[in-house]
Amino acid sequence: MAEDDNGPSNIRVICRFRPINDKEKELFADKQVCEFPPDKRTVIINSQIDSGGPSNFNFDYVFTPAARQVDVYNIAAKPTVEAVMQGFNGTVFAYGQTSSGKTFTMTGSNMSDPEYMGIIPRMVSTVFEKIESSEAKIEFQVKVGYCEIYLEKIKDLLDTSKSNLKVHEDRTRGVYIADLTEEYASSGEEVYQLMKIGTDNREVAYTHMNAGSSRSHSIFILTITQTNSIDYSSKTGKLYLVDLAGSEKVGKTGAAGKRLEEAKNINKSLTMLGNVITALTDGKSSHVPYRDSKLTRVLQDSLGGNSKTSLIVTCSPSPFNEAETISTLRFGVRAKSIKNKPKVNREYTVNELKLMLAQAKEEILKKDRIIATMKKTMQNSGVTMIDEKQIKTDEDEYDEEIQPQVIDVKSNEVYSELIIEIEDLQNKLAEVTRVMQKHKNHEDQLILENEQLHNNHEFIYKQITELQFRKAQSEDLLREKEEVVEKLTVENELLQSELNQEIDKKLNIESQLNEKTAELESVSKKQIQRLSEEKKIIEEKLANEIENNKQLTYDIEKMEQDIKKNLNDEKKLKIIEDSHNQEKERWLNEKRALINELNARVKKYVDIQMAIDKAEEKYKALENMMPDDKRELKKRSDTLERNLEQLNLMYHQLVSQKSMLKVDKQVCDRKIVRLNNKNLEHEKVIKDQTEKIVKLEQENESLREVIKKLEQKSRMTLGPATGNTKIKKVIRGGGDNSIIFKTPTSRRTLSAISETHKEQEEIEEDIINN
Ligand SMILES: Nc1ncnc2c1ncn2[C@@H]1O[C@H](COP(=O)(O)OP(=O)(O)OP(=O)(O)O)[C@@H](O)[C@H]1O
């Protein structure tokens, strides 16, 4: 058997029992219904319900509740991931009642703890370890997809906006989920990140049986493509890691409302899964109802198709769940007899295809010779051979009369073998034809991409022209701005010097003014001070005189009173009167003199006051006269300052605009240089591609010739046996007869396509960045 095809293989079924949980302990203490014989392949159930005695269930491996996560991984899943790394499809899925340990087994209770991490993180590690230890010439691509089936809808867990994905099928990809988000990952860490995103988006709920019960079937998909960078052969392995939602008895889980709806749906899809398994294993069913549920449709290749599949059935050891455990074990036993047909998903190299063609040609020649010999032998022994022309290729026109002769020929054992071999050859030819067609499609794609490249080239060229135009515009603008800046700079300098002169003048005047003010102030201050002192003295004297006067008036009044009192003594009085009059006269004279003096002094005071007022007025006039000059000067200098400020502002703005324009210009220049370089590269790629296409077309022409000849030969060889419908069916099944071959695409072309892709992506990225 070829390395690529290990022939049909059974699904591996592994059974795992989890430890008894608290609830079960409460109800049944440590009692267990299961027993584990030392062969590690059998579990014996000592039924508590059924008195029919113990029942044995056999699996590929049985794990006891004490099993460690790492052991479960090594036995149940590692062989599958290893097969995926060889280009096979692989599936590991967990089935069991709710709370039996499916998620614990698939994901683990702690993804970062090596003791508790489950199968998925371990598989991811193995994938990247294998990548690391593989040869340098092998290039890998790892893609991650994650979805769940919830209430019969496929929801993308990496992009929750996609909530109802469809399942498609084609000859090359098999069954697949269309439009599922697939993210590239280059390390285990990146895959864990994606797993975390997806897990956070899952439908999980609390039930009486499990605090974090999965309400959906989750499917984690890893696609690993490896390409040999020397001969360009490639292999793609797809790994499906499925954590099914648990079957549950509604009464036990306490489901109601939304939970009840979910439970019904889960149970229904698990029943459909059971039906598919029954149809695959009972040997009676001609139809497998994959399309009855989304789950079975998605798992179509994993169950009876192109996949190496491991099923892990998870169970509870407690009598509390005995019925569910037995049902799970029965499911596992049935699944064990499913036969899958895994094969390596590989792409042939041109050399391999050429080799296959050469082998086919050789085989056909060999058969031709055998047929010729046989014909001769038969003719010699009297058997009438059918003339090739007599045989009609149309099945409906099958000639009943020649049937006995054909039967005669058929009865010949060697001839039958020959037919089988020719059939085989036909299959190979169909395969080669199919691959050729695929290559032709690649070539068409290449041409299309080339056109796209041309379009991109034109687009870039347009962009360059536009940028050059913009650059010229910016340069003009820059020039204009520079001229304006220069003009303004000159004006500014002129104004600056004018302003400096004005400032000097202003300073001069200000200092003169200050001097004069100081002078005037000192003179006026001295005068005022002196006058004030004199005024003070006069005021004091005046106050004294007034006081004296008051005293005198008082005395006179007193004397008059005394005189009046002494009127009786006229003489005395007369004398007194005379003396009094004299005295009075003297006093009056004195008083008059004093009053005159006082008046003179008051006059002098008034004169002084007037002089002061005059001086003050003069000073004020001087002061008024001075601020006018000052104000005018200030006004002028303020205007000049404002002008200067504005000019400065304008100057700075222009300078910054100029530097910005300079930066713009530099950026434009750089862009143009970069785009010109890209453009040159681009033109070179287009030229290379065109040359490659021409070369490929030549290659294709010669291969087409070979195929034509081969087909002619094959038709000629098969001529006598075309009455056999089996051969026709094979040709029809291939469906490639009507296909017109154009040019086969070599591996090198495929790599050129991917290179072109890369370049195109780089150019696009550049355009976006620019
Ligand atoms: N082998 C085990 N060892 C220790 N604990 C386990 C084991 N298996 C399961 N458990 C624990 O049992 C509980 C239920 O397990 P888990 O969630 O994996 O069940 P499930 O089958 O995925 O349930 P559901 O179908 O409801 O999602 C969890 O707390 C888990 O940690």
PDB file of N, CA and C in Angstrom, residues 272-350:
ATOM      1  N   MET A 272     -29.106  12.001  15.731  1.00  0.00           N
ATOM      2  CA  MET A 272     -28.747  11.962  14.305  1.00  0.00           C
ATOM      3  C   MET A 272     -27.350  11.381  14.135  1.00  0.00           C
ATOM      4  N   LEU A 273     -26.461  11.752  15.051  1.00  0.00           N
ATOM      5  CA  LEU A 273     -25.092  11.214  15.005  1.00  0.00           C
ATOM      6  C   LEU A 273     -25.140   9.692  15.173  1.00  0.00           C
ATOM      7  N   GLY A 274     -25.969   9.258  16.131  1.00  0.00           N
ATOM      8  CA  GLY A 274     -26.164   7.814  16.357  1.00  0.00           C
ATOM      9  C   GLY A 274     -26.699   7.150  15.092  1.00  0.00           C
ATOM     10  N   ASN A 275     -27.652   7.797  14.426  1.00  0.00           N
ATOM     11  CA  ASN A 275     -28.234   7.220  13.203  1.00  0.00           C
ATOM     12  C   ASN A 275     -27.188   7.051  12.115  1.00  0.00           C
ATOM     13  N   VAL A 276     -26.336   8.066  11.981  1.00  0.00           N
ATOM     14  CA  VAL A 276     -25.276   7.991  10.963  1.00  0.00           C
ATOM     15  C   VAL A 276     -24.359   6.801  11.279  1.00  0.00           C
ATOM     16  N   ILE A 277     -24.014   6.674  12.550  1.00  0.00           N
ATOM     17  CA  ILE A 277     -23.109   5.584  12.944  1.00  0.00           C
ATOM     18  C   ILE A 277     -23.778   4.227  12.676  1.00  0.00           C
ATOM     19  N   THR A 278     -25.060   4.152  12.986  1.00  0.00           N
ATOM     20  CA  THR A 278     -25.786   2.893  12.727  1.00  0.00           C
ATOM     21  C   THR A 278     -25.777   2.594  11.226  1.00  0.00           C
ATOM     22  N   ALA A 279     -26.084   3.611  10.409  1.00  0.00           N
ATOM     23  CA  ALA A 279     -26.118   3.395   8.957  1.00  0.00           C
ATOM     24  C   ALA A 279     -24.755   2.975   8.428  1.00  0.00           C
ATOM     25  N   LEU A 280     -23.697   3.504   9.055  1.00  0.00           N
ATOM     26  CA  LEU A 280     -22.349   3.185   8.582  1.00  0.00           C
ATOM     27  C   LEU A 280     -21.905   1.785   9.007  1.00  0.00           C
ATOM     28  N   THR A 281     -22.522   1.284  10.074  1.00  0.00           N
ATOM     29  CA  THR A 281     -21.990   0.037  10.639  1.00  0.00           C
ATOM     30  C   THR A 281     -22.926  -1.164  10.556  1.00  0.00           C
ATOM     31  N   ASP A 282     -24.197  -0.942  10.276  1.00  0.00           N
ATOM     32  CA  ASP A 282     -25.094  -2.107  10.328  1.00  0.00           C
ATOM     33  C   ASP A 282     -25.013  -3.000   9.093  1.00  0.00           C
ATOM     34  N   GLY A 283     -24.317  -2.514   8.067  1.00  0.00           N
ATOM     35  CA  GLY A 283     -24.138  -3.347   6.869  1.00  0.00           C
ATOM     36  C   GLY A 283     -25.399  -3.469   6.030  1.00  0.00           C
ATOM     37  N   LYS A 284     -26.472  -2.802   6.422  1.00  0.00           N
ATOM     38  CA  LYS A 284     -27.735  -2.927   5.670  1.00  0.00           C
ATOM     39  C   LYS A 284     -28.079  -1.620   4.940  1.00  0.00           C
ATOM     40  N   SER A 285     -27.756  -0.536   5.582  1.00  0.00           N
ATOM     41  CA  SER A 285     -28.226   0.753   5.044  1.00  0.00           C
ATOM     42  C   SER A 285     -27.483   1.138   3.766  1.00  0.00           C
ATOM     43  N   SER A 286     -28.241   1.556   2.764  1.00  0.00           N
ATOM     44  CA  SER A 286     -27.591   2.017   1.527  1.00  0.00           C
ATOM     45  C   SER A 286     -27.391   3.529   1.567  1.00  0.00           C
ATOM     46  N   HIS A 287     -28.089   4.170   2.502  1.00  0.00           N
ATOM     47  CA  HIS A 287     -27.994   5.630   2.582  1.00  0.00           C
ATOM     48  C   HIS A 287     -27.530   6.041   3.988  1.00  0.00           C
ATOM     49  N   VAL A 288     -26.578   6.927   4.017  1.00  0.00           N
ATOM     50  CA  VAL A 288     -26.120   7.435   5.323  1.00  0.00           C
ATOM     51  C   VAL A 288     -26.698   8.842   5.487  1.00  0.00           C
ATOM     52  N   PRO A 289     -27.495   9.054   6.533  1.00  0.00           N
ATOM     53  CA  PRO A 289     -28.210  10.353   6.631  1.00  0.00           C
ATOM     54  C   PRO A 289     -27.358  11.498   7.173  1.00  0.00           C
ATOM     55  N   TYR A 290     -26.233  11.769   6.489  1.00  0.00           N
ATOM     56  CA  TYR A 290     -25.355  12.857   6.950  1.00  0.00           C
ATOM     57  C   TYR A 290     -26.084  14.192   6.962  1.00  0.00           C
ATOM     58  N   ARG A 291     -26.993  14.374   5.983  1.00  0.00           N
ATOM     59  CA  ARG A 291     -27.610  15.690   5.820  1.00  0.00           C
ATOM     60  C   ARG A 291     -28.745  15.963   6.805  1.00  0.00           C
ATOM     61  N   ASP A 292     -29.003  14.982   7.705  1.00  0.00           N
ATOM     62  CA  ASP A 292     -30.113  15.184   8.648  1.00  0.00           C
ATOM     63  C   ASP A 292     -29.805  16.222   9.727  1.00  0.00           C
ATOM     64  N   SER A 293     -28.527  16.460   9.976  1.00  0.00           N
ATOM     65  CA  SER A 293     -28.198  17.505  10.971  1.00  0.00           C
ATOM     66  C   SER A 293     -26.893  18.170  10.572  1.00  0.00           C
ATOM     67  N   LYS A 294     -26.711  19.381  11.100  1.00  0.00           N
ATOM     68  CA  LYS A 294     -25.488  20.139  10.767  1.00  0.00           C
ATOM     69  C   LYS A 294     -24.262  19.398  11.289  1.00  0.00           C
ATOM     70  N   LEU A 295     -24.419  18.802  12.491  1.00  0.00           N
ATOM     71  CA  LEU A 295     -23.284  18.117  13.110  1.00  0.00           C
ATOM     72  C   LEU A 295     -22.783  16.979  12.223  1.00  0.00           C
ATOM     73  N   THR A 296     -23.712  16.110  11.778  1.00  0.00           N
ATOM     74  CA  THR A 296     -23.295  14.952  10.972  1.00  0.00           C
ATOM     75  C   THR A 296     -22.783  15.400   9.605  1.00  0.00           C
ATOM     76  N   ARG A 297     -23.341  16.482   9.098  1.00  0.00           N
ATOM     77  CA  ARG A 297     -22.873  16.990   7.795  1.00  0.00           C
ATOM     78  C   ARG A 297     -21.434  17.491   7.914  1.00  0.00           C
ATOM     79  N   VAL A 298     -21.166  18.247   8.987  1.00  0.00           N
ATOM     80  CA  VAL A 298     -19.800  18.758   9.175  1.00  0.00           C
ATOM     81  C   VAL A 298     -18.824  17.601   9.404  1.00  0.00           C
ATOM     82  N   LEU A 299     -19.298  16.568  10.130  1.00  0.00           N
ATOM     83  CA  LEU A 299     -18.408  15.451  10.453  1.00  0.00           C
ATOM     84  C   LEU A 299     -18.428  14.349   9.385  1.00  0.00           C
ATOM     85  N   GLN A 300     -19.010  14.651   8.227  1.00  0.00           N
ATOM     86  CA  GLN A 300     -19.158  13.625   7.177  1.00  0.00           C
ATOM     87  C   GLN A 300     -17.821  12.955   6.825  1.00  0.00           C
ATOM     88  N   ASP A 301     -16.784  13.747   6.623  1.00  0.00           N
ATOM     89  CA  ASP A 301     -15.490  13.149   6.266  1.00  0.00           C
ATOM     90  C   ASP A 301     -14.873  12.415   7.452  1.00  0.00           C
ATOM     91  N   SER A 302     -15.215  12.851   8.660  1.00  0.00           N
ATOM     92  CA  SER A 302     -14.631  12.223   9.856  1.00  0.00           C
ATOM     93  C   SER A 302     -15.280  10.868  10.131  1.00  0.00           C
ATOM     94  N   LEU A 303     -16.524  10.709   9.677  1.00  0.00           N
ATOM     95  CA  LEU A 303     -17.250   9.462   9.932  1.00  0.00           C
ATOM     96  C   LEU A 303     -17.453   8.727   8.600  1.00  0.00           C
ATOM     97  N   GLY A 304     -16.550   7.826   8.306  1.00  0.00           N
ATOM     98  CA  GLY A 304     -16.699   7.031   7.078  1.00  0.00           C
ATOM     99  C   GLY A 304     -16.057   7.695   5.876  1.00  0.00           C
ATOM    100  N   GLY A 305     -15.338   8.781   6.050  1.00  0.00           N
ATOM    101  CA  GLY A 305     -14.752   9.477   4.896  1.00  0.00           C
ATOM    102  C   GLY A 305     -13.246   9.580   4.985  1.00  0.00           C
ATOM    103  N   ASN A 306     -12.738  10.673   4.395  1.00  0.00           N
ATOM    104  CA  ASN A 306     -11.289  10.857   4.312  1.00  0.00           C
ATOM    105  C   ASN A 306     -10.751  11.489   5.605  1.00  0.00           C
ATOM    106  N   SER A 307     -10.569  10.644   6.623  1.00  0.00           N
ATOM    107  CA  SER A 307     -10.051  11.172   7.888  1.00  0.00           C
ATOM    108  C   SER A 307      -9.567  10.044   8.797  1.00  0.00           C
ATOM    109  N   LYS A 308      -8.536  10.357   9.554  1.00  0.00           N
ATOM    110  CA  LYS A 308      -8.131   9.418  10.614  1.00  0.00           C
ATOM    111  C   LYS A 308      -8.815   9.944  11.876  1.00  0.00           C
ATOM    112  N   THR A 309      -9.716   9.173  12.392  1.00  0.00           N
ATOM    113  CA  THR A 309     -10.579   9.694  13.453  1.00  0.00           C
ATOM    114  C   THR A 309     -10.405   8.930  14.767  1.00  0.00           C
ATOM    115  N   SER A 310     -10.366   9.698  15.848  1.00  0.00           N
ATOM    116  CA  SER A 310     -10.385   9.096  17.198  1.00  0.00           C
ATOM    117  C   SER A 310     -11.597   9.644  17.931  1.00  0.00           C
ATOM    118  N   LEU A 311     -12.326   8.735  18.564  1.00  0.00           N
ATOM    119  CA  LEU A 311     -13.484   9.155  19.364  1.00  0.00           C
ATOM    120  C   LEU A 311     -13.166   8.861  20.822  1.00  0.00           C
ATOM    121  N   ILE A 312     -13.373   9.858  21.663  1.00  0.00           N
ATOM    122  CA  ILE A 312     -13.159   9.622  23.100  1.00  0.00           C
ATOM    123  C   ILE A 312     -14.527   9.643  23.754  1.00  0.00           C
ATOM    124  N   VAL A 313     -14.931   8.511  24.339  1.00  0.00           N
ATOM    125  CA  VAL A 313     -16.217   8.526  25.034  1.00  0.00           C
ATOM    126  C   VAL A 313     -15.929   8.752  26.511  1.00  0.00           C
ATOM    127  N   THR A 314     -16.634   9.712  27.088  1.00  0.00           N
ATOM    128  CA  THR A 314     -16.372  10.056  28.488  1.00  0.00           C
ATOM    129  C   THR A 314     -17.563   9.624  29.354  1.00  0.00           C
ATOM    130  N   CYS A 315     -17.244   9.055  30.511  1.00  0.00           N
ATOM    131  CA  CYS A 315     -18.309   8.481  31.356  1.00  0.00           C
ATOM    132  C   CYS A 315     -18.106   8.814  32.822  1.00  0.00           C
ATOM    133  N   SER A 316     -19.233   8.679  33.541  1.00  0.00           N
ATOM    134  CA  SER A 316     -19.183   8.818  34.993  1.00  0.00           C
ATOM    135  C   SER A 316     -19.157   7.409  35.597  1.00  0.00           C
ATOM    136  N   PRO A 317     -18.382   7.208  36.657  1.00  0.00           N
ATOM    137  CA  PRO A 317     -18.313   5.852  37.234  1.00  0.00           C
ATOM    138  C   PRO A 317     -19.451   5.575  38.233  1.00  0.00           C
ATOM    139  N   SER A 318     -20.218   6.603  38.556  1.00  0.00           N
ATOM    140  CA  SER A 318     -21.185   6.477  39.653  1.00  0.00           C
ATOM    141  C   SER A 318     -22.482   5.773  39.227  1.00  0.00           C
ATOM    142  N   PRO A 319     -23.093   5.037  40.169  1.00  0.00           N
ATOM    143  CA  PRO A 319     -24.379   4.399  39.863  1.00  0.00           C
ATOM    144  C   PRO A 319     -25.437   5.451  39.484  1.00  0.00           C
ATOM    145  N   PHE A 320     -25.243   6.695  39.961  1.00  0.00           N
ATOM    146  CA  PHE A 320     -26.199   7.771  39.669  1.00  0.00           C
ATOM    147  C   PHE A 320     -26.389   7.962  38.154  1.00  0.00           C
ATOM    148  N   ASN A 321     -25.305   7.714  37.392  1.00  0.00           N
ATOM    149  CA  ASN A 321     -25.366   7.920  35.939  1.00  0.00           C
ATOM    150  C   ASN A 321     -25.237   6.621  35.153  1.00  0.00           C
ATOM    151  N   GLU A 322     -25.579   5.510  35.798  1.00  0.00           N
ATOM    152  CA  GLU A 322     -25.327   4.214  35.158  1.00  0.00           C
ATOM    153  C   GLU A 322     -25.969   4.107  33.774  1.00  0.00           C
ATOM    154  N   ALA A 323     -27.228   4.489  33.654  1.00  0.00           N
ATOM    155  CA  ALA A 323     -27.936   4.332  32.374  1.00  0.00           C
ATOM    156  C   ALA A 323     -27.234   5.106  31.277  1.00  0.00           C
ATOM    157  N   GLU A 324     -26.843   6.359  31.587  1.00  0.00           N
ATOM    158  CA  GLU A 324     -26.165   7.187  30.571  1.00  0.00           C
ATOM    159  C   GLU A 324     -24.806   6.596  30.220  1.00  0.00           C
ATOM    160  N   THR A 325     -24.095   6.070  31.240  1.00  0.00           N
ATOM    161  CA  THR A 325     -22.773   5.479  30.997  1.00  0.00           C
ATOM    162  C   THR A 325     -22.895   4.309  30.026  1.00  0.00           C
ATOM    163  N   ILE A 326     -23.891   3.425  30.292  1.00  0.00           N
ATOM    164  CA  ILE A 326     -24.051   2.251  29.414  1.00  0.00           C
ATOM    165  C   ILE A 326     -24.386   2.722  27.987  1.00  0.00           C
ATOM    166  N   SER A 327     -25.257   3.707  27.883  1.00  0.00           N
ATOM    167  CA  SER A 327     -25.625   4.200  26.550  1.00  0.00           C
ATOM    168  C   SER A 327     -24.402   4.766  25.830  1.00  0.00           C
ATOM    169  N   THR A 328     -23.571   5.517  26.556  1.00  0.00           N
ATOM    170  CA  THR A 328     -22.349   6.082  25.957  1.00  0.00           C
ATOM    171  C   THR A 328     -21.411   4.962  25.503  1.00  0.00           C
ATOM    172  N   LEU A 329     -21.246   3.948  26.346  1.00  0.00           N
ATOM    173  CA  LEU A 329     -20.325   2.858  26.005  1.00  0.00           C
ATOM    174  C   LEU A 329     -20.819   2.124  24.755  1.00  0.00           C
ATOM    175  N   ARG A 330     -22.135   1.944  24.671  1.00  0.00           N
ATOM    176  CA  ARG A 330     -22.699   1.276  23.477  1.00  0.00           C
ATOM    177  C   ARG A 330     -22.430   2.098  22.218  1.00  0.00           C
ATOM    178  N   PHE A 331     -22.597   3.409  22.377  1.00  0.00           N
ATOM    179  CA  PHE A 331     -22.324   4.316  21.242  1.00  0.00           C
ATOM    180  C   PHE A 331     -20.871   4.128  20.777  1.00  0.00           C
ATOM    181  N   GLY A 332     -19.960   4.095  21.745  1.00  0.00           N
ATOM    182  CA  GLY A 332     -18.532   3.943  21.431  1.00  0.00           C
ATOM    183  C   GLY A 332     -18.250   2.626  20.737  1.00  0.00           C
ATOM    184  N   VAL A 333     -18.870   1.552  21.240  1.00  0.00           N
ATOM    185  CA  VAL A 333     -18.621   0.225  20.663  1.00  0.00           C
ATOM    186  C   VAL A 333     -19.100   0.211  19.202  1.00  0.00           C
ATOM    187  N   ARG A 334     -20.262   0.823  18.952  1.00  0.00           N
ATOM    188  CA  ARG A 334     -20.791   0.851  17.588  1.00  0.00           C
ATOM    189  C   ARG A 334     -19.854   1.644  16.674  1.00  0.00           C
ATOM    190  N   ALA A 335     -19.405   2.791  17.186  1.00  0.00           N
ATOM    191  CA  ALA A 335     -18.558   3.663  16.354  1.00  0.00           C
ATOM    192  C   ALA A 335     -17.248   2.979  15.977  1.00  0.00           C
ATOM    193  N   LYS A 336     -16.826   2.045  16.829  1.00  0.00           N
ATOM    194  CA  LYS A 336     -15.545   1.355  16.591  1.00  0.00           C
ATOM    195  C   LYS A 336     -15.495   0.664  15.236  1.00  0.00           C
ATOM    196  N   SER A 337     -16.650   0.231  14.758  1.00  0.00           N
ATOM    197  CA  SER A 337     -16.599  -0.505  13.486  1.00  0.00           C
ATOM    198  C   SER A 337     -16.786   0.380  12.250  1.00  0.00           C
ATOM    199  N   ILE A 338     -16.794   1.686  12.463  1.00  0.00           N
ATOM    200  CA  ILE A 338     -16.852   2.569  11.273  1.00  0.00           C
ATOM    201  C   ILE A 338     -15.503   2.506  10.562  1.00  0.00           C
ATOM    202  N   LYS A 339     -15.590   2.360   9.253  1.00  0.00           N
ATOM    203  CA  LYS A 339     -14.335   2.318   8.477  1.00  0.00           C
ATOM    204  C   LYS A 339     -14.172   3.636   7.714  1.00  0.00           C
ATOM    205  N   ASN A 340     -13.018   4.249   7.886  1.00  0.00           N
ATOM    206  CA  ASN A 340     -12.728   5.480   7.152  1.00  0.00           C
ATOM    207  C   ASN A 340     -11.745   5.199   6.017  1.00  0.00           C
ATOM    208  N   LYS A 341     -11.667   6.147   5.082  1.00  0.00           N
ATOM    209  CA  LYS A 341     -10.729   5.968   3.957  1.00  0.00           C
ATOM    210  C   LYS A 341      -9.779   7.173   3.910  1.00  0.00           C
ATOM    211  N   PRO A 342      -8.865   7.218   4.864  1.00  0.00           N
ATOM    212  CA  PRO A 342      -7.981   8.400   4.862  1.00  0.00           C
ATOM    213  C   PRO A 342      -6.947   8.331   3.751  1.00  0.00           C
ATOM    214  N   LYS A 343      -6.659   9.476   3.191  1.00  0.00           N
ATOM    215  CA  LYS A 343      -5.562   9.545   2.203  1.00  0.00           C
ATOM    216  C   LYS A 343      -4.863  10.894   2.346  1.00  0.00           C
ATOM    217  N   VAL A 344      -3.616  10.877   1.912  1.00  0.00           N
ATOM    218  CA  VAL A 344      -2.857  12.130   2.031  1.00  0.00           C
ATOM    219  C   VAL A 344      -3.404  13.126   1.003  1.00  0.00           C
ATOM    220  N   ASN A 345      -3.672  14.333   1.472  1.00  0.00           N
ATOM    221  CA  ASN A 345      -4.178  15.362   0.560  1.00  0.00           C
ATOM    222  C   ASN A 345      -2.976  16.068  -0.044  1.00  0.00           C
ATOM    223  N   ARG A 346      -2.563  15.573  -1.202  1.00  0.00           N
ATOM    224  CA  ARG A 346      -1.340  16.145  -1.751  1.00  0.00           C
ATOM    225  C   ARG A 346      -1.536  16.679  -3.158  1.00  0.00           C
ATOM    226  N   GLU A 347      -0.627  17.542  -3.543  1.00  0.00           N
ATOM    227  CA  GLU A 347      -0.612  18.112  -4.891  1.00  0.00           C
ATOM    228  C   GLU A 347       0.591  17.498  -5.586  1.00  0.00           C
ATOM    229  N   TYR A 348       0.387  16.984  -6.838  1.00  0.00           N
ATOM    230  CA  TYR A 348       1.510  16.372  -7.558  1.00  0.00           C
ATOM    231  C   TYR A 348       2.408  17.433  -8.173  1.00  0.00           C
ATOM    232  N   THR A 349       3.688  17.095  -8.285  1.00  0.00           N
ATOM    233  CA  THR A 349       4.599  18.001  -8.982  1.00  0.00           C
ATOM    234  C   THR A 349       4.524  17.666 -10.475  1.00  0.00           C
ATOM    235  N   VAL A 350       5.030  18.556 -11.305  1.00  0.00           N
ATOM    236  CA  VAL A 350       5.005  18.303 -12.753  1.00  0.00           C
ATOM    237  C   VAL A 350       5.823  17.050 -13.062  1.00  0.00           C
TER     238      VAL A 350
END
